Amino acid sequence: MDVAFHAEPFTRKLYAELLPCLQDHWREVAHFPDIELEPDVDRYLAAQGAGVLRIFTVRAEMPPWAQDTDPRPLVVGYCAFFVQPNPHYRQSLQAAADVLFLARTVRAANALRFLKWCDEQLRAEGVQAVYHRTKVAHDFGKLLERMRYTAVDVTYVRRLDSRELTPLEDPGITLAIPETR
């Protein structure tokens, strides 16, 4: 399947086009599948309005005979970035990837090309550093390393809405709390 990459503003219409991919993405990688997918569309619209959101899409190229019936090619992938000066280095414009997904049907043939294309779009607007995260269970770090990305952080997550693992009740965890007088 031929695809094309696009930079697109985030709108409610684009969100509706992205939603099937977002749902596939959530079903594939959700670490907490019991927490329902419910994107805060208004927050993304506000980020778009503030000029800090970049949405890059992968769209399936439509054969000429289908272009009359479906004028917009189907979204089969996306990457969203928040682009702004880093709070620690205000002179450095940096991009943090929020979500990245390509449908399985296009992933192998296009992931590297798409990531390189995204980097070029960001470089063209003066971005100095790009950050991506990968899930342990769905690690694409080797692909990022191939592109000369370097692993710099490890992120841990813990559910706090479960009585099973509260820190004060877990005998393996000691909290050092300073005494007050």
PDB file of C-alpha atoms in Angstrom:
ATOM      1  CA  MET A   1       0.000   0.000   0.000  1.00  0.00           C
ATOM      2  CA  ASP A   2       1.370   3.384  -0.979  1.00  0.00           C
ATOM      3  CA  VAL A   3       1.274   6.070   1.672  1.00  0.00           C
ATOM      4  CA  ALA A   4       1.953   9.784   1.915  1.00  0.00           C
ATOM      5  CA  PHE A   5       3.034  11.815   4.934  1.00  0.00           C
ATOM      6  CA  HIS A   6       1.320  15.068   5.900  1.00  0.00           C
ATOM      7  CA  ALA A   7       1.578  17.831   8.494  1.00  0.00           C
ATOM      8  CA  GLU A   8      -1.977  18.692   9.511  1.00  0.00           C
ATOM      9  CA  PRO A   9      -3.576  21.025  12.036  1.00  0.00           C
ATOM     10  CA  PHE A  10      -5.534  19.313  14.783  1.00  0.00           C
ATOM     11  CA  THR A  11      -9.257  19.856  14.288  1.00  0.00           C
ATOM     12  CA  ARG A  12     -12.372  17.983  15.347  1.00  0.00           C
ATOM     13  CA  LYS A  13     -12.623  16.680  11.778  1.00  0.00           C
ATOM     14  CA  LEU A  14      -9.059  15.327  11.889  1.00  0.00           C
ATOM     15  CA  TYR A  15      -9.770  13.801  15.309  1.00  0.00           C
ATOM     16  CA  ALA A  16     -12.730  11.913  13.797  1.00  0.00           C
ATOM     17  CA  GLU A  17     -10.411  10.594  11.075  1.00  0.00           C
ATOM     18  CA  LEU A  18      -7.748   9.634  13.630  1.00  0.00           C
ATOM     19  CA  LEU A  19     -10.134   7.882  16.012  1.00  0.00           C
ATOM     20  CA  PRO A  20     -10.109   4.423  14.367  1.00  0.00           C
ATOM     21  CA  CYS A  21      -6.276   4.415  14.491  1.00  0.00           C
ATOM     22  CA  LEU A  22      -6.310   5.733  18.053  1.00  0.00           C
ATOM     23  CA  GLN A  23      -8.576   2.867  19.073  1.00  0.00           C
ATOM     24  CA  ASP A  24      -6.364   0.296  17.321  1.00  0.00           C
ATOM     25  CA  HIS A  25      -3.325   1.877  18.996  1.00  0.00           C
ATOM     26  CA  TRP A  26      -4.963   1.723  22.445  1.00  0.00           C
ATOM     27  CA  ARG A  27      -6.014  -1.920  21.952  1.00  0.00           C
ATOM     28  CA  GLU A  28      -2.464  -2.829  20.928  1.00  0.00           C
ATOM     29  CA  VAL A  29      -0.399  -1.055  23.584  1.00  0.00           C
ATOM     30  CA  ALA A  30      -2.538   0.066  26.545  1.00  0.00           C
ATOM     31  CA  HIS A  31      -0.701  -0.757  29.748  1.00  0.00           C
ATOM     32  CA  PHE A  32      -3.942  -0.292  31.710  1.00  0.00           C
ATOM     33  CA  PRO A  33      -6.671  -1.617  29.396  1.00  0.00           C
ATOM     34  CA  ASP A  34      -9.258  -1.060  32.129  1.00  0.00           C
ATOM     35  CA  ILE A  35      -8.754   2.714  31.804  1.00  0.00           C
ATOM     36  CA  GLU A  36     -10.962   3.676  28.888  1.00  0.00           C
ATOM     37  CA  LEU A  37      -9.509   5.596  25.950  1.00  0.00           C
ATOM     38  CA  GLU A  38     -10.997   9.081  26.106  1.00  0.00           C
ATOM     39  CA  PRO A  39      -8.714  11.729  24.549  1.00  0.00           C
ATOM     40  CA  ASP A  40      -9.155  15.275  25.833  1.00  0.00           C
ATOM     41  CA  VAL A  41      -9.941  16.791  22.440  1.00  0.00           C
ATOM     42  CA  ASP A  42     -10.346  20.276  23.904  1.00  0.00           C
ATOM     43  CA  ARG A  43      -6.832  20.107  25.382  1.00  0.00           C
ATOM     44  CA  TYR A  44      -5.385  19.151  21.995  1.00  0.00           C
ATOM     45  CA  LEU A  45      -7.377  21.947  20.319  1.00  0.00           C
ATOM     46  CA  ALA A  46      -5.992  24.394  22.893  1.00  0.00           C
ATOM     47  CA  ALA A  47      -2.449  23.152  22.237  1.00  0.00           C
ATOM     48  CA  GLN A  48      -3.058  23.621  18.504  1.00  0.00           C
ATOM     49  CA  GLY A  49      -4.322  27.146  19.178  1.00  0.00           C
ATOM     50  CA  ALA A  50      -1.266  27.885  21.334  1.00  0.00           C
ATOM     51  CA  GLY A  51       1.014  26.769  18.498  1.00  0.00           C
ATOM     52  CA  VAL A  52       2.677  23.923  20.414  1.00  0.00           C
ATOM     53  CA  LEU A  53       1.024  20.867  18.798  1.00  0.00           C
ATOM     54  CA  ARG A  54       2.296  19.210  15.635  1.00  0.00           C
ATOM     55  CA  ILE A  55       0.298  16.411  14.048  1.00  0.00           C
ATOM     56  CA  PHE A  56       1.924  14.347  11.333  1.00  0.00           C
ATOM     57  CA  THR A  57      -0.201  11.759   9.569  1.00  0.00           C
ATOM     58  CA  VAL A  58       0.331   8.769   7.331  1.00  0.00           C
ATOM     59  CA  ARG A  59      -2.439   8.466   4.772  1.00  0.00           C
ATOM     60  CA  ALA A  60      -3.078   5.592   2.392  1.00  0.00           C
ATOM     61  CA  GLU A  61      -2.792   6.745  -1.180  1.00  0.00           C
ATOM     62  CA  MET A  62      -6.098   6.267  -2.927  1.00  0.00           C
ATOM     63  CA  PRO A  63      -6.220   4.618  -6.339  1.00  0.00           C
ATOM     64  CA  PRO A  64      -7.521   7.029  -8.991  1.00  0.00           C
ATOM     65  CA  TRP A  65     -10.842   5.164  -9.324  1.00  0.00           C
ATOM     66  CA  ALA A  66     -11.597   5.674  -5.586  1.00  0.00           C
ATOM     67  CA  GLN A  67     -10.744   9.360  -5.360  1.00  0.00           C
ATOM     68  CA  ASP A  68     -14.206  10.439  -6.541  1.00  0.00           C
ATOM     69  CA  THR A  69     -15.988   8.514  -3.796  1.00  0.00           C
ATOM     70  CA  ASP A  70     -13.564   9.195  -0.909  1.00  0.00           C
ATOM     71  CA  PRO A  71     -11.767  12.518  -1.386  1.00  0.00           C
ATOM     72  CA  ARG A  72      -9.494  12.208   1.687  1.00  0.00           C
ATOM     73  CA  PRO A  73      -7.148   9.249   1.933  1.00  0.00           C
ATOM     74  CA  LEU A  74      -7.574   7.066   4.998  1.00  0.00           C
ATOM     75  CA  VAL A  75      -5.365   7.817   8.028  1.00  0.00           C
ATOM     76  CA  VAL A  76      -3.228   4.736   8.722  1.00  0.00           C
ATOM     77  CA  GLY A  77      -0.734   6.314  11.120  1.00  0.00           C
ATOM     78  CA  TYR A  78       0.189   9.405  13.051  1.00  0.00           C
ATOM     79  CA  CYS A  79       2.696  11.038  15.333  1.00  0.00           C
ATOM     80  CA  ALA A  80       1.839  13.967  17.588  1.00  0.00           C
ATOM     81  CA  PHE A  81       4.458  16.207  19.166  1.00  0.00           C
ATOM     82  CA  PHE A  82       4.390  18.989  21.699  1.00  0.00           C
ATOM     83  CA  VAL A  83       6.931  21.545  20.502  1.00  0.00           C
ATOM     84  CA  GLN A  84       8.093  24.297  22.821  1.00  0.00           C
ATOM     85  CA  PRO A  85      11.154  25.684  24.534  1.00  0.00           C
ATOM     86  CA  ASN A  86      12.378  23.276  27.188  1.00  0.00           C
ATOM     87  CA  PRO A  87      11.592  24.600  30.694  1.00  0.00           C
ATOM     88  CA  HIS A  88      15.194  23.886  31.735  1.00  0.00           C
ATOM     89  CA  TYR A  89      16.787  25.337  28.594  1.00  0.00           C
ATOM     90  CA  ARG A  90      14.477  28.103  27.436  1.00  0.00           C
ATOM     91  CA  GLN A  91      16.676  28.890  24.427  1.00  0.00           C
ATOM     92  CA  SER A  92      16.228  25.328  23.109  1.00  0.00           C
ATOM     93  CA  LEU A  93      13.125  24.464  21.091  1.00  0.00           C
ATOM     94  CA  GLN A  94      12.373  20.792  21.740  1.00  0.00           C
ATOM     95  CA  ALA A  95       9.744  18.274  20.634  1.00  0.00           C
ATOM     96  CA  ALA A  96       8.259  15.587  22.834  1.00  0.00           C
ATOM     97  CA  ALA A  97       6.375  12.851  21.034  1.00  0.00           C
ATOM     98  CA  ASP A  98       2.960  12.307  22.569  1.00  0.00           C
ATOM     99  CA  VAL A  99       1.725   9.376  20.478  1.00  0.00           C
ATOM    100  CA  LEU A 100       3.115   7.416  17.556  1.00  0.00           C
ATOM    101  CA  PHE A 101       1.289   4.694  15.667  1.00  0.00           C
ATOM    102  CA  LEU A 102       1.303   3.082  12.259  1.00  0.00           C
ATOM    103  CA  ALA A 103      -1.195   0.405  11.292  1.00  0.00           C
ATOM    104  CA  ARG A 104       0.354  -3.051  11.031  1.00  0.00           C
ATOM    105  CA  THR A 105      -0.356  -3.067   7.290  1.00  0.00           C
ATOM    106  CA  VAL A 106       2.053  -0.165   6.714  1.00  0.00           C
ATOM    107  CA  ARG A 107       4.350  -0.299   9.751  1.00  0.00           C
ATOM    108  CA  ALA A 108       7.275  -2.403   8.524  1.00  0.00           C
ATOM    109  CA  ALA A 109       7.626  -0.624   5.201  1.00  0.00           C
ATOM    110  CA  ASN A 110       7.134   2.918   6.490  1.00  0.00           C
ATOM    111  CA  ALA A 111       8.094   3.355  10.166  1.00  0.00           C
ATOM    112  CA  LEU A 112      11.691   4.400   9.542  1.00  0.00           C
ATOM    113  CA  ARG A 113      10.753   6.666   6.622  1.00  0.00           C
ATOM    114  CA  PHE A 114       7.972   8.288   8.631  1.00  0.00           C
ATOM    115  CA  LEU A 115      10.158   8.938  11.672  1.00  0.00           C
ATOM    116  CA  LYS A 116      12.875  10.458   9.474  1.00  0.00           C
ATOM    117  CA  TRP A 117      10.259  12.616   7.749  1.00  0.00           C
ATOM    118  CA  CYS A 118       8.908  13.808  11.112  1.00  0.00           C
ATOM    119  CA  ASP A 119      12.439  14.696  12.229  1.00  0.00           C
ATOM    120  CA  GLU A 120      12.971  16.709   9.046  1.00  0.00           C
ATOM    121  CA  GLN A 121       9.710  18.624   9.556  1.00  0.00           C
ATOM    122  CA  LEU A 122      10.742  19.462  13.105  1.00  0.00           C
ATOM    123  CA  ARG A 123      14.316  20.375  12.097  1.00  0.00           C
ATOM    124  CA  ALA A 124      12.923  22.765   9.468  1.00  0.00           C
ATOM    125  CA  GLU A 125      11.180  24.761  12.181  1.00  0.00           C
ATOM    126  CA  GLY A 126      14.258  24.944  14.389  1.00  0.00           C
ATOM    127  CA  VAL A 127      13.666  22.081  16.821  1.00  0.00           C
ATOM    128  CA  GLN A 128      16.953  21.201  18.506  1.00  0.00           C
ATOM    129  CA  ALA A 129      16.040  17.917  20.241  1.00  0.00           C
ATOM    130  CA  VAL A 130      13.294  15.320  19.780  1.00  0.00           C
ATOM    131  CA  TYR A 131      12.150  12.942  22.509  1.00  0.00           C
ATOM    132  CA  HIS A 132      10.353   9.628  21.951  1.00  0.00           C
ATOM    133  CA  ARG A 133       9.200   7.103  24.537  1.00  0.00           C
ATOM    134  CA  THR A 134       8.761   3.398  23.955  1.00  0.00           C
ATOM    135  CA  LYS A 135       6.795   0.885  25.961  1.00  0.00           C
ATOM    136  CA  VAL A 136       8.731  -2.065  27.348  1.00  0.00           C
ATOM    137  CA  ALA A 137       6.196  -4.462  25.831  1.00  0.00           C
ATOM    138  CA  HIS A 138       6.276  -2.638  22.463  1.00  0.00           C
ATOM    139  CA  ASP A 139       9.847  -1.425  22.291  1.00  0.00           C
ATOM    140  CA  PHE A 140      10.994   0.291  19.117  1.00  0.00           C
ATOM    141  CA  GLY A 141      14.225   1.509  20.695  1.00  0.00           C
ATOM    142  CA  LYS A 142      16.382  -0.370  18.177  1.00  0.00           C
ATOM    143  CA  LEU A 143      14.759   1.613  15.385  1.00  0.00           C
ATOM    144  CA  LEU A 144      15.384   4.873  17.254  1.00  0.00           C
ATOM    145  CA  GLU A 145      19.000   3.866  17.946  1.00  0.00           C
ATOM    146  CA  ARG A 146      19.422   3.160  14.230  1.00  0.00           C
ATOM    147  CA  MET A 147      18.426   6.796  13.721  1.00  0.00           C
ATOM    148  CA  ARG A 148      21.038   7.888  16.313  1.00  0.00           C
ATOM    149  CA  TYR A 149      18.586   8.498  19.139  1.00  0.00           C
ATOM    150  CA  THR A 150      20.032   7.796  22.585  1.00  0.00           C
ATOM    151  CA  ALA A 151      18.180   6.304  25.548  1.00  0.00           C
ATOM    152  CA  VAL A 152      18.271   8.897  28.339  1.00  0.00           C
ATOM    153  CA  ASP A 153      15.375   8.154  30.696  1.00  0.00           C
ATOM    154  CA  VAL A 154      13.455   5.223  32.090  1.00  0.00           C
ATOM    155  CA  THR A 155       9.848   5.830  33.104  1.00  0.00           C
ATOM    156  CA  TYR A 156       8.089   3.836  35.805  1.00  0.00           C
ATOM    157  CA  VAL A 157       4.367   3.788  36.466  1.00  0.00           C
ATOM    158  CA  ARG A 158       2.324   2.627  39.412  1.00  0.00           C
ATOM    159  CA  ARG A 159      -1.432   2.461  39.885  1.00  0.00           C
ATOM    160  CA  LEU A 160      -2.475   4.417  42.943  1.00  0.00           C
ATOM    161  CA  ASP A 161      -6.148   3.517  42.795  1.00  0.00           C
ATOM    162  CA  SER A 162      -5.467  -0.004  44.078  1.00  0.00           C
ATOM    163  CA  ARG A 163      -5.359  -0.880  47.786  1.00  0.00           C
ATOM    164  CA  GLU A 164      -2.903  -3.689  46.994  1.00  0.00           C
ATOM    165  CA  LEU A 165       0.230  -1.568  46.805  1.00  0.00           C
ATOM    166  CA  THR A 166      -0.115   1.532  48.948  1.00  0.00           C
ATOM    167  CA  PRO A 167       3.399   2.580  50.059  1.00  0.00           C
ATOM    168  CA  LEU A 168       2.649   2.711  53.790  1.00  0.00           C
ATOM    169  CA  GLU A 169       1.225  -0.807  53.834  1.00  0.00           C
ATOM    170  CA  ASP A 170       3.882  -2.449  51.668  1.00  0.00           C
ATOM    171  CA  PRO A 171       6.455  -3.973  54.045  1.00  0.00           C
ATOM    172  CA  GLY A 172       9.180  -3.724  51.399  1.00  0.00           C
ATOM    173  CA  ILE A 173       8.965   0.071  51.176  1.00  0.00           C
ATOM    174  CA  THR A 174      10.257   2.407  53.851  1.00  0.00           C
ATOM    175  CA  LEU A 175       9.418   6.082  53.611  1.00  0.00           C
ATOM    176  CA  ALA A 176      11.821   8.502  55.278  1.00  0.00           C
ATOM    177  CA  ILE A 177       9.684  11.295  56.677  1.00  0.00           C
ATOM    178  CA  PRO A 178      11.520  14.043  58.586  1.00  0.00           C
ATOM    179  CA  GLU A 179      10.301  14.680  62.115  1.00  0.00           C
ATOM    180  CA  THR A 180       8.719  18.037  62.858  1.00  0.00           C
ATOM    181  CA  ARG A 181       8.725  19.761  66.250  1.00  0.00           C
TER     182      ARG A 181
END
